[in-house]
Amino acid sequence: MKSFPKLQGKAILSPMEGVTDVAFRELCRRYGAALTYTEFVNSTAIVRKSKKSLDKIKTSKIEKPVAVQLFGNSIKNIIEAAKFCETKFDIIDINCGCPAWKVIQTGAGSAMLNNPEKIKEIISQLSDSVKIPITLKIRKGMNEENINAVEIAKIAEKSGASAIAVHGRTQKQGYSGKADWEIIKKVKQAVKIPVIGNGDVFTPEDFKKRLDESGVDYILIARGALGNPYIFKQINDYLLTGRYDSKDKIGQLNEYIELALKHKILFRQIKTHAVSFTKGLQGGSELRKEINLTKSLDELKVLLTSFRKI
Ligand SMILES: Cc1cc2nc3c(=O)[nH]c(=O)nc-3n(C[C@H](O)[C@H](O)[C@H](O)COP(=O)(O)O)c2cc1C
């Protein structure tokens, strides 16, 4: 088993489809994310060198360490994709948590929680095939009647996983209800590899409470970082000093746009991000409508400048 890298902080950017592109990851890193993940990428599409998938695994020299998250049901393709990625990334993460039908109908994502034997095969064969650490991200189980996060964590550890991330919801829950941090704590107590907790951490106060109560090694932040990558600085400051400040959302968005240009991110992706940065702003809902109408980056920039002047 390869050891999980020693990270410079406790807060990690969680993988998010359509969100954790290279520019967003670089911004989160700038604000202190200890590790970042790509969105989940179809391993078979990487093997086939699909342009869309190759775009998703673009990296920047500034973001280190960075994990690539793969999903798929073919062990052969997962291994081939992992080998293709291992020179650019520091960690290969396997998605065993996605509840989307398009993914689980193929036996991938959270459907793998039903098949611990397959998880064992994937992790052990991958560990033998690549030189960098292998991790996995799971949910607590398929449904309330089948909670098996502890069992999966033990299997993963035995098979050579370097760390495990647990989202405290079942596949059936999707995003409803609350994340169950008791099960995350049980996973932490059951294995020796680092455990990364995940679910419903939106503020530095949430972060500290969950860290203290569960004893996990790290915490993944997803929705809390959407439109507010500065949350990583807030968390790090709060853990160190008990205080934190805020940063203007449009200022953060402008930083994202600058990085997005550097990394040639598509305009429609920039627009999606722009919308999320306006959540919670006074006049935000009007601004979002106008953002949706923009047709070019120049138009978007003019709109943001005039909004800032109001
Ligand atoms: C827009 C969006 C996209 C997501 N995409 C992924 C993904 O590609 N891979 C993954 O493992 N989880 C994905 N997730 C789940 C998050 O990583 C995380 O597990 C979940 O949102 C719970 O964390 P939170 O409460 O901090 O949001 C996604 C979540 C959101 C909101």
mmCIF file of C-alpha atoms and ligand atoms in Angstrom:
data_model
loop_
_atom_site.group_PDB
_atom_site.id
_atom_site.type_symbol
_atom_site.label_atom_id
_atom_site.label_comp_id
_atom_site.label_asym_id
_atom_site.label_seq_id
_atom_site.Cartn_x
_atom_site.Cartn_y
_atom_site.Cartn_z
ATOM 1 C CA MET A 1 0.000 0.000 0.000
ATOM 2 C CA LYS A 2 1.312 3.458 -0.934
ATOM 3 C CA SER A 3 0.879 6.024 1.789
ATOM 4 C CA PHE A 4 -1.527 8.877 1.376
ATOM 5 C CA PRO A 5 0.399 12.167 0.983
ATOM 6 C CA LYS A 6 0.818 14.328 4.074
ATOM 7 C CA LEU A 7 -1.445 17.280 3.353
ATOM 8 C CA GLN A 8 -0.859 20.897 4.377
ATOM 9 C CA GLY A 9 -4.367 21.346 5.750
ATOM 10 C CA LYS A 10 -7.544 19.499 6.659
ATOM 11 C CA ALA A 11 -9.986 20.846 4.085
ATOM 12 C CA ILE A 12 -10.211 19.202 0.664
ATOM 13 C CA LEU A 13 -12.157 20.218 -2.440
ATOM 14 C CA SER A 14 -14.617 17.409 -3.208
ATOM 15 C CA PRO A 15 -15.117 16.211 -6.798
ATOM 16 C CA MET A 16 -18.011 17.955 -8.558
ATOM 17 C CA GLU A 17 -19.172 17.256 -12.090
ATOM 18 C CA GLY A 18 -19.206 20.424 -14.182
ATOM 19 C CA VAL A 19 -17.558 22.392 -11.356
ATOM 20 C CA THR A 20 -14.094 21.187 -10.362
ATOM 21 C CA ASP A 21 -12.374 22.118 -13.609
ATOM 22 C CA VAL A 22 -8.689 22.979 -13.561
ATOM 23 C CA ALA A 23 -9.328 26.727 -13.092
ATOM 24 C CA PHE A 24 -11.683 26.229 -10.157
ATOM 25 C CA ARG A 25 -9.279 23.756 -8.579
ATOM 26 C CA GLU A 26 -6.405 26.186 -8.963
ATOM 27 C CA LEU A 27 -8.453 28.899 -7.261
ATOM 28 C CA CYS A 28 -9.390 26.587 -4.375
ATOM 29 C CA ARG A 29 -5.755 25.650 -4.055
ATOM 30 C CA ARG A 30 -4.808 29.351 -3.966
ATOM 31 C CA TYR A 31 -7.197 29.761 -1.041
ATOM 32 C CA GLY A 32 -5.778 26.806 0.835
ATOM 33 C CA ALA A 33 -7.522 23.596 -0.267
ATOM 34 C CA ALA A 34 -5.160 20.865 0.919
ATOM 35 C CA LEU A 35 -6.055 18.601 -2.012
ATOM 36 C CA THR A 36 -8.355 18.934 -5.001
ATOM 37 C CA TYR A 37 -10.184 16.387 -7.158
ATOM 38 C CA THR A 38 -11.232 16.430 -10.775
ATOM 39 C CA GLU A 39 -14.872 15.705 -11.419
ATOM 40 C CA PHE A 40 -15.572 12.014 -12.022
ATOM 41 C CA VAL A 41 -14.344 10.887 -15.405
ATOM 42 C CA ASN A 42 -15.450 7.813 -17.312
ATOM 43 C CA SER A 43 -12.447 5.489 -17.445
ATOM 44 C CA THR A 44 -13.614 3.882 -20.693
ATOM 45 C CA ALA A 45 -13.864 7.320 -22.325
ATOM 46 C CA ILE A 46 -10.276 8.050 -21.252
ATOM 47 C CA VAL A 47 -9.144 4.765 -22.774
ATOM 48 C CA ARG A 48 -10.913 5.784 -25.998
ATOM 49 C CA LYS A 49 -9.211 9.220 -25.770
ATOM 50 C CA SER A 50 -12.517 11.065 -25.986
ATOM 51 C CA LYS A 51 -11.721 14.798 -26.181
ATOM 52 C CA LYS A 52 -14.363 15.676 -23.603
ATOM 53 C CA SER A 53 -12.806 13.305 -21.079
ATOM 54 C CA LEU A 54 -9.263 14.389 -21.836
ATOM 55 C CA ASP A 55 -10.360 18.002 -21.221
ATOM 56 C CA LYS A 56 -11.615 16.955 -17.799
ATOM 57 C CA ILE A 57 -8.187 15.661 -16.808
ATOM 58 C CA LYS A 58 -6.231 18.786 -17.703
ATOM 59 C CA THR A 59 -4.034 19.857 -14.795
ATOM 60 C CA SER A 60 -2.049 22.879 -13.729
ATOM 61 C CA LYS A 61 1.460 22.805 -12.262
ATOM 62 C CA ILE A 62 0.258 25.003 -9.416
ATOM 63 C CA GLU A 63 -2.295 22.542 -8.065
ATOM 64 C CA LYS A 64 -0.448 19.891 -6.192
ATOM 65 C CA PRO A 65 -1.447 17.460 -4.845
ATOM 66 C CA VAL A 66 -4.376 16.709 -7.127
ATOM 67 C CA ALA A 67 -6.510 13.583 -7.466
ATOM 68 C CA VAL A 68 -8.235 12.268 -10.568
ATOM 69 C CA GLN A 69 -11.546 10.573 -9.910
ATOM 70 C CA LEU A 70 -12.413 7.688 -12.226
ATOM 71 C CA PHE A 71 -15.595 5.704 -12.590
ATOM 72 C CA GLY A 72 -16.462 2.661 -14.633
ATOM 73 C CA ASN A 73 -17.352 -0.995 -14.467
ATOM 74 C CA SER A 74 -14.524 -2.520 -16.482
ATOM 75 C CA ILE A 75 -11.510 -3.254 -14.294
ATOM 76 C CA LYS A 76 -9.338 -3.454 -17.394
ATOM 77 C CA ASN A 77 -10.360 0.040 -18.534
ATOM 78 C CA ILE A 78 -10.050 1.499 -15.039
ATOM 79 C CA ILE A 79 -6.481 0.208 -14.874
ATOM 80 C CA GLU A 80 -5.642 1.481 -18.346
ATOM 81 C CA ALA A 81 -7.123 4.905 -17.568
ATOM 82 C CA ALA A 82 -5.275 5.011 -14.235
ATOM 83 C CA LYS A 83 -1.991 4.234 -15.974
ATOM 84 C CA PHE A 84 -2.678 7.017 -18.450
ATOM 85 C CA CYS A 85 -3.332 9.460 -15.567
ATOM 86 C CA GLU A 86 -0.618 8.476 -13.122
ATOM 87 C CA THR A 87 2.112 10.761 -14.412
ATOM 88 C CA LYS A 88 -0.094 13.860 -14.143
ATOM 89 C CA PHE A 89 -1.856 13.156 -10.861
ATOM 90 C CA ASP A 90 -0.847 12.374 -7.290
ATOM 91 C CA ILE A 91 -3.791 10.129 -6.419
ATOM 92 C CA ILE A 92 -6.223 7.893 -8.325
ATOM 93 C CA ASP A 93 -9.656 7.959 -6.699
ATOM 94 C CA ILE A 94 -12.418 5.517 -7.575
ATOM 95 C CA ASN A 95 -15.985 6.772 -7.486
ATOM 96 C CA CYS A 96 -18.173 4.353 -5.527
ATOM 97 C CA GLY A 97 -20.735 6.947 -4.512
ATOM 98 C CA CYS A 98 -22.445 8.453 -7.532
ATOM 99 C CA PRO A 99 -26.219 7.849 -7.321
ATOM 100 C CA ALA A 100 -27.033 8.978 -10.910
ATOM 101 C CA TRP A 101 -28.964 6.410 -12.947
ATOM 102 C CA LYS A 102 -26.734 6.766 -16.021
ATOM 103 C CA VAL A 103 -23.806 5.626 -13.852
ATOM 104 C CA ILE A 104 -25.373 3.004 -11.576
ATOM 105 C CA GLN A 105 -27.173 1.221 -14.405
ATOM 106 C CA THR A 106 -23.740 0.159 -15.654
ATOM 107 C CA GLY A 107 -22.777 -1.196 -12.228
ATOM 108 C CA ALA A 108 -20.456 1.756 -11.534
ATOM 109 C CA GLY A 109 -20.601 4.538 -8.906
ATOM 110 C CA SER A 110 -22.663 3.722 -5.824
ATOM 111 C CA ALA A 111 -23.883 0.469 -7.434
ATOM 112 C CA MET A 112 -20.473 -0.901 -6.451
ATOM 113 C CA LEU A 113 -21.504 -0.735 -2.787
ATOM 114 C CA ASN A 114 -23.640 -3.766 -3.661
ATOM 115 C CA ASN A 115 -20.569 -5.567 -4.899
ATOM 116 C CA PRO A 116 -17.764 -5.437 -2.302
ATOM 117 C CA GLU A 117 -15.975 -8.223 -4.173
ATOM 118 C CA LYS A 118 -15.622 -5.959 -7.206
ATOM 119 C CA ILE A 119 -14.314 -3.094 -5.065
ATOM 120 C CA LYS A 120 -11.732 -5.506 -3.652
ATOM 121 C CA GLU A 121 -10.669 -6.560 -7.157
ATOM 122 C CA ILE A 122 -10.445 -3.000 -8.472
ATOM 123 C CA ILE A 123 -8.434 -1.677 -5.539
ATOM 124 C CA SER A 124 -6.039 -4.599 -5.344
ATOM 125 C CA GLN A 125 -5.391 -4.793 -9.088
ATOM 126 C CA LEU A 126 -5.000 -1.023 -9.315
ATOM 127 C CA SER A 127 -2.568 -0.950 -6.390
ATOM 128 C CA ASP A 128 -0.448 -3.502 -8.199
ATOM 129 C CA SER A 129 -0.633 -1.623 -11.502
ATOM 130 C CA VAL A 130 0.146 2.020 -10.689
ATOM 131 C CA LYS A 131 2.781 3.703 -8.547
ATOM 132 C CA ILE A 132 0.610 6.408 -6.964
ATOM 133 C CA PRO A 133 -1.870 5.990 -4.060
ATOM 134 C CA ILE A 134 -5.351 4.599 -4.726
ATOM 135 C CA THR A 135 -8.322 5.941 -2.782
ATOM 136 C CA LEU A 136 -12.074 5.541 -3.024
ATOM 137 C CA LYS A 137 -15.102 7.677 -2.278
ATOM 138 C CA ILE A 138 -18.190 5.881 -1.033
ATOM 139 C CA ARG A 139 -21.605 6.580 0.430
ATOM 140 C CA LYS A 140 -22.659 5.038 3.732
ATOM 141 C CA GLY A 141 -24.623 2.296 1.943
ATOM 142 C CA MET A 142 -27.328 1.625 -0.629
ATOM 143 C CA ASN A 143 -30.241 2.420 1.707
ATOM 144 C CA GLU A 144 -31.014 2.480 5.436
ATOM 145 C CA GLU A 145 -31.471 -1.325 5.433
ATOM 146 C CA ASN A 146 -28.057 -1.863 3.862
ATOM 147 C CA ILE A 147 -25.458 0.311 5.562
ATOM 148 C CA ASN A 148 -22.041 -1.147 4.777
ATOM 149 C CA ALA A 149 -19.537 1.726 4.895
ATOM 150 C CA VAL A 150 -17.510 0.073 7.675
ATOM 151 C CA GLU A 151 -17.373 -3.251 5.826
ATOM 152 C CA ILE A 152 -16.326 -1.561 2.562
ATOM 153 C CA ALA A 153 -13.689 0.511 4.361
ATOM 154 C CA LYS A 154 -12.135 -2.618 5.893
ATOM 155 C CA ILE A 155 -12.135 -4.382 2.527
ATOM 156 C CA ALA A 156 -10.605 -1.348 0.823
ATOM 157 C CA GLU A 157 -7.878 -1.073 3.449
ATOM 158 C CA LYS A 158 -7.014 -4.764 3.106
ATOM 159 C CA SER A 159 -6.944 -4.457 -0.680
ATOM 160 C CA GLY A 160 -4.403 -1.628 -0.612
ATOM 161 C CA ALA A 161 -6.405 1.612 -0.561
ATOM 162 C CA SER A 162 -4.415 4.540 0.845
ATOM 163 C CA ALA A 163 -7.450 6.447 2.168
ATOM 164 C CA ILE A 164 -11.229 6.355 2.026
ATOM 165 C CA ALA A 165 -13.720 9.201 1.728
ATOM 166 C CA VAL A 166 -17.230 8.664 3.095
ATOM 167 C CA HIS A 167 -20.276 10.762 2.223
ATOM 168 C CA GLY A 168 -22.698 10.137 5.088
ATOM 169 C CA ARG A 169 -25.764 9.523 2.923
ATOM 170 C CA THR A 170 -27.147 6.420 1.235
ATOM 171 C CA GLN A 171 -27.478 6.005 -2.516
ATOM 172 C CA LYS A 172 -31.251 6.115 -2.079
ATOM 173 C CA GLN A 173 -31.107 9.455 -0.272
ATOM 174 C CA GLY A 174 -29.411 11.278 -3.122
ATOM 175 C CA TYR A 175 -28.967 14.673 -1.475
ATOM 176 C CA SER A 176 -32.032 14.554 0.767
ATOM 177 C CA GLY A 177 -31.979 14.339 4.554
ATOM 178 C CA LYS A 178 -28.833 14.979 6.538
ATOM 179 C CA ALA A 179 -25.364 13.489 6.268
ATOM 180 C CA ASP A 180 -24.819 10.906 9.012
ATOM 181 C CA TRP A 181 -21.550 11.725 10.748
ATOM 182 C CA GLU A 182 -21.978 8.879 13.269
ATOM 183 C CA ILE A 183 -21.280 6.321 10.537
ATOM 184 C CA ILE A 184 -18.287 8.370 9.377
ATOM 185 C CA LYS A 185 -16.961 8.236 12.947
ATOM 186 C CA LYS A 186 -17.454 4.445 12.983
ATOM 187 C CA VAL A 187 -15.463 4.117 9.758
ATOM 188 C CA LYS A 188 -12.683 6.218 11.276
ATOM 189 C CA GLN A 189 -12.576 3.906 14.295
ATOM 190 C CA ALA A 190 -12.565 0.769 12.139
ATOM 191 C CA VAL A 191 -9.543 1.392 9.888
ATOM 192 C CA LYS A 192 -6.000 2.735 10.126
ATOM 193 C CA ILE A 193 -5.821 4.435 6.723
ATOM 194 C CA PRO A 194 -6.829 8.124 6.631
ATOM 195 C CA VAL A 195 -10.589 8.672 6.613
ATOM 196 C CA ILE A 196 -12.038 11.688 4.844
ATOM 197 C CA GLY A 197 -15.493 12.706 6.054
ATOM 198 C CA ASN A 198 -18.030 14.369 3.793
ATOM 199 C CA GLY A 199 -21.461 15.881 3.963
ATOM 200 C CA ASP A 200 -23.194 19.160 4.810
ATOM 201 C CA VAL A 201 -20.158 21.182 5.847
ATOM 202 C CA PHE A 202 -20.953 24.736 4.777
ATOM 203 C CA THR A 203 -19.124 26.932 7.295
ATOM 204 C CA PRO A 204 -15.839 26.924 9.230
ATOM 205 C CA GLU A 205 -17.884 26.264 12.384
ATOM 206 C CA ASP A 206 -19.488 23.157 10.794
ATOM 207 C CA PHE A 207 -16.023 22.058 9.765
ATOM 208 C CA LYS A 208 -14.481 22.272 13.235
ATOM 209 C CA LYS A 209 -17.468 20.592 14.877
ATOM 210 C CA ARG A 210 -17.401 17.657 12.433
ATOM 211 C CA LEU A 211 -13.626 17.312 12.654
ATOM 212 C CA ASP A 212 -13.631 17.317 16.465
ATOM 213 C CA GLU A 213 -16.623 15.019 16.877
ATOM 214 C CA SER A 214 -15.754 12.406 14.269
ATOM 215 C CA GLY A 215 -11.969 12.395 14.571
ATOM 216 C CA VAL A 216 -11.590 12.103 10.778
ATOM 217 C CA ASP A 217 -8.285 13.018 9.204
ATOM 218 C CA TYR A 218 -9.692 15.345 6.557
ATOM 219 C CA ILE A 219 -13.022 16.691 5.320
ATOM 220 C CA LEU A 220 -14.259 17.082 1.749
ATOM 221 C CA ILE A 221 -16.160 20.257 0.909
ATOM 222 C CA ALA A 222 -18.424 20.270 -2.153
ATOM 223 C CA ARG A 223 -21.474 22.569 -2.147
ATOM 224 C CA GLY A 224 -19.878 24.835 0.467
ATOM 225 C CA ALA A 225 -17.151 25.714 -2.037
ATOM 226 C CA LEU A 226 -19.555 26.304 -4.941
ATOM 227 C CA GLY A 227 -19.349 30.021 -5.614
ATOM 228 C CA ASN A 228 -17.144 30.448 -2.535
ATOM 229 C CA PRO A 229 -13.709 28.885 -2.965
ATOM 230 C CA TYR A 230 -12.584 31.335 -0.267
ATOM 231 C CA ILE A 231 -14.153 28.896 2.227
ATOM 232 C CA PHE A 232 -10.811 27.072 2.350
ATOM 233 C CA LYS A 233 -9.065 30.187 3.653
ATOM 234 C CA GLN A 234 -11.935 30.767 6.079
ATOM 235 C CA ILE A 235 -11.643 27.218 7.430
ATOM 236 C CA ASN A 236 -7.867 27.319 7.744
ATOM 237 C CA ASP A 237 -8.004 30.703 9.512
ATOM 238 C CA TYR A 238 -10.754 29.548 11.832
ATOM 239 C CA LEU A 239 -8.893 26.391 12.840
ATOM 240 C CA LEU A 240 -5.791 28.458 13.556
ATOM 241 C CA THR A 241 -7.194 31.616 15.158
ATOM 242 C CA GLY A 242 -10.913 31.091 15.810
ATOM 243 C CA ARG A 243 -11.685 33.930 13.393
ATOM 244 C CA TYR A 244 -12.208 34.393 9.670
ATOM 245 C CA ASP A 245 -13.255 37.054 7.202
ATOM 246 C CA SER A 246 -15.221 37.019 3.934
ATOM 247 C CA LYS A 247 -14.245 37.897 0.408
ATOM 248 C CA ASP A 248 -16.393 39.695 -2.116
ATOM 249 C CA LYS A 249 -18.050 37.092 -4.396
ATOM 250 C CA ILE A 250 -17.642 39.091 -7.603
ATOM 251 C CA GLY A 251 -13.951 39.499 -6.777
ATOM 252 C CA GLN A 252 -13.674 35.718 -6.419
ATOM 253 C CA LEU A 253 -15.552 35.242 -9.681
ATOM 254 C CA ASN A 254 -13.179 37.606 -11.492
ATOM 255 C CA GLU A 255 -10.260 35.543 -10.219
ATOM 256 C CA TYR A 256 -11.968 32.407 -11.518
ATOM 257 C CA ILE A 257 -12.541 34.025 -14.913
ATOM 258 C CA GLU A 258 -8.870 34.983 -15.150
ATOM 259 C CA LEU A 259 -7.825 31.385 -14.450
ATOM 260 C CA ALA A 260 -10.529 30.025 -16.764
ATOM 261 C CA LEU A 261 -9.093 32.123 -19.589
ATOM 262 C CA LYS A 262 -5.605 30.841 -18.830
ATOM 263 C CA HIS A 263 -6.869 27.262 -18.996
ATOM 264 C CA LYS A 264 -9.182 27.832 -21.979
ATOM 265 C CA ILE A 265 -12.346 26.813 -20.126
ATOM 266 C CA LEU A 266 -15.479 26.948 -22.294
ATOM 267 C CA PHE A 267 -17.665 30.051 -21.936
ATOM 268 C CA ARG A 268 -20.739 28.016 -20.990
ATOM 269 C CA GLN A 269 -18.823 26.502 -18.078
ATOM 270 C CA ILE A 270 -17.688 29.986 -16.986
ATOM 271 C CA LYS A 271 -21.333 31.084 -17.079
ATOM 272 C CA THR A 272 -22.388 28.178 -14.868
ATOM 273 C CA HIS A 273 -19.756 29.180 -12.353
ATOM 274 C CA ALA A 274 -20.768 32.840 -12.620
ATOM 275 C CA VAL A 275 -24.305 31.913 -11.628
ATOM 276 C CA SER A 276 -23.124 30.052 -8.539
ATOM 277 C CA PHE A 277 -20.922 32.960 -7.416
ATOM 278 C CA THR A 278 -23.970 35.239 -7.315
ATOM 279 C CA LYS A 279 -25.949 33.089 -4.864
ATOM 280 C CA GLY A 280 -26.686 35.034 -1.704
ATOM 281 C CA LEU A 281 -25.792 38.423 -3.206
ATOM 282 C CA GLN A 282 -28.185 41.316 -2.891
ATOM 283 C CA GLY A 283 -29.705 41.673 -6.364
ATOM 284 C CA GLY A 284 -28.296 38.236 -7.190
ATOM 285 C CA SER A 285 -31.412 36.788 -8.752
ATOM 286 C CA GLU A 286 -31.702 39.676 -11.249
ATOM 287 C CA LEU A 287 -27.985 39.383 -11.979
ATOM 288 C CA ARG A 288 -28.320 35.633 -12.613
ATOM 289 C CA LYS A 289 -31.021 36.245 -15.209
ATOM 290 C CA GLU A 290 -28.743 38.722 -16.966
ATOM 291 C CA ILE A 291 -25.751 36.371 -16.766
ATOM 292 C CA ASN A 292 -27.818 33.690 -18.463
ATOM 293 C CA LEU A 293 -28.493 36.085 -21.341
ATOM 294 C CA THR A 294 -24.836 36.947 -21.981
ATOM 295 C CA LYS A 295 -23.345 35.556 -25.167
ATOM 296 C CA SER A 296 -19.654 36.302 -24.729
ATOM 297 C CA LEU A 297 -17.044 36.738 -22.051
ATOM 298 C CA ASP A 298 -16.802 40.454 -22.846
ATOM 299 C CA GLU A 299 -20.534 40.854 -22.245
ATOM 300 C CA LEU A 300 -20.226 38.963 -18.977
ATOM 301 C CA LYS A 301 -17.312 41.125 -17.822
ATOM 302 C CA VAL A 302 -19.188 44.352 -18.621
ATOM 303 C CA LEU A 303 -22.185 43.074 -16.689
ATOM 304 C CA LEU A 304 -20.079 42.184 -13.644
ATOM 305 C CA THR A 305 -18.307 45.549 -13.678
ATOM 306 C CA SER A 306 -21.581 47.447 -13.802
ATOM 307 C CA PHE A 307 -23.051 45.261 -11.041
ATOM 308 C CA ARG A 308 -20.071 46.035 -8.811
ATOM 309 C CA LYS A 309 -20.549 49.775 -9.294
ATOM 310 C CA ILE A 310 -24.168 49.711 -8.090
HETATM 311 C C1 LIG B 1 -22.771 19.730 -8.694
HETATM 312 C C2 LIG B 1 -22.238 18.498 -7.999
HETATM 313 C C3 LIG B 1 -21.493 17.585 -8.718
HETATM 314 C C4 LIG B 1 -20.959 16.450 -8.077
HETATM 315 N N1 LIG B 1 -20.152 15.608 -8.783
HETATM 316 C C5 LIG B 1 -19.501 14.603 -8.129
HETATM 317 C C6 LIG B 1 -18.510 13.819 -8.790
HETATM 318 O O1 LIG B 1 -18.180 14.031 -9.966
HETATM 319 N N2 LIG B 1 -17.917 12.819 -8.066
HETATM 320 C C7 LIG B 1 -18.235 12.571 -6.746
HETATM 321 O O2 LIG B 1 -17.662 11.669 -6.128
HETATM 322 N N3 LIG B 1 -19.152 13.310 -6.108
HETATM 323 C C8 LIG B 1 -19.769 14.317 -6.755
HETATM 324 N N4 LIG B 1 -20.642 15.116 -6.077
HETATM 325 C C9 LIG B 1 -20.858 14.852 -4.641
HETATM 326 C C10 LIG B 1 -19.934 15.716 -3.776
HETATM 327 O O3 LIG B 1 -18.577 15.470 -4.043
HETATM 328 C C11 LIG B 1 -20.201 15.478 -2.278
HETATM 329 O O4 LIG B 1 -19.963 14.134 -1.986
HETATM 330 C C12 LIG B 1 -21.632 15.825 -1.871
HETATM 331 O O5 LIG B 1 -22.084 17.011 -2.498
HETATM 332 C C13 LIG B 1 -21.737 16.001 -0.353
HETATM 333 O O6 LIG B 1 -20.848 16.998 0.082
HETATM 334 P P1 LIG B 1 -21.345 18.506 0.480
HETATM 335 O O7 LIG B 1 -22.402 18.341 1.520
HETATM 336 O O8 LIG B 1 -20.099 19.188 0.973
HETATM 337 O O9 LIG B 1 -21.923 19.115 -0.760
HETATM 338 C C14 LIG B 1 -21.209 16.224 -6.697
HETATM 339 C C15 LIG B 1 -21.983 17.147 -5.993
HETATM 340 C C16 LIG B 1 -22.484 18.269 -6.613
HETATM 341 C C17 LIG B 1 -23.288 19.260 -5.808
#
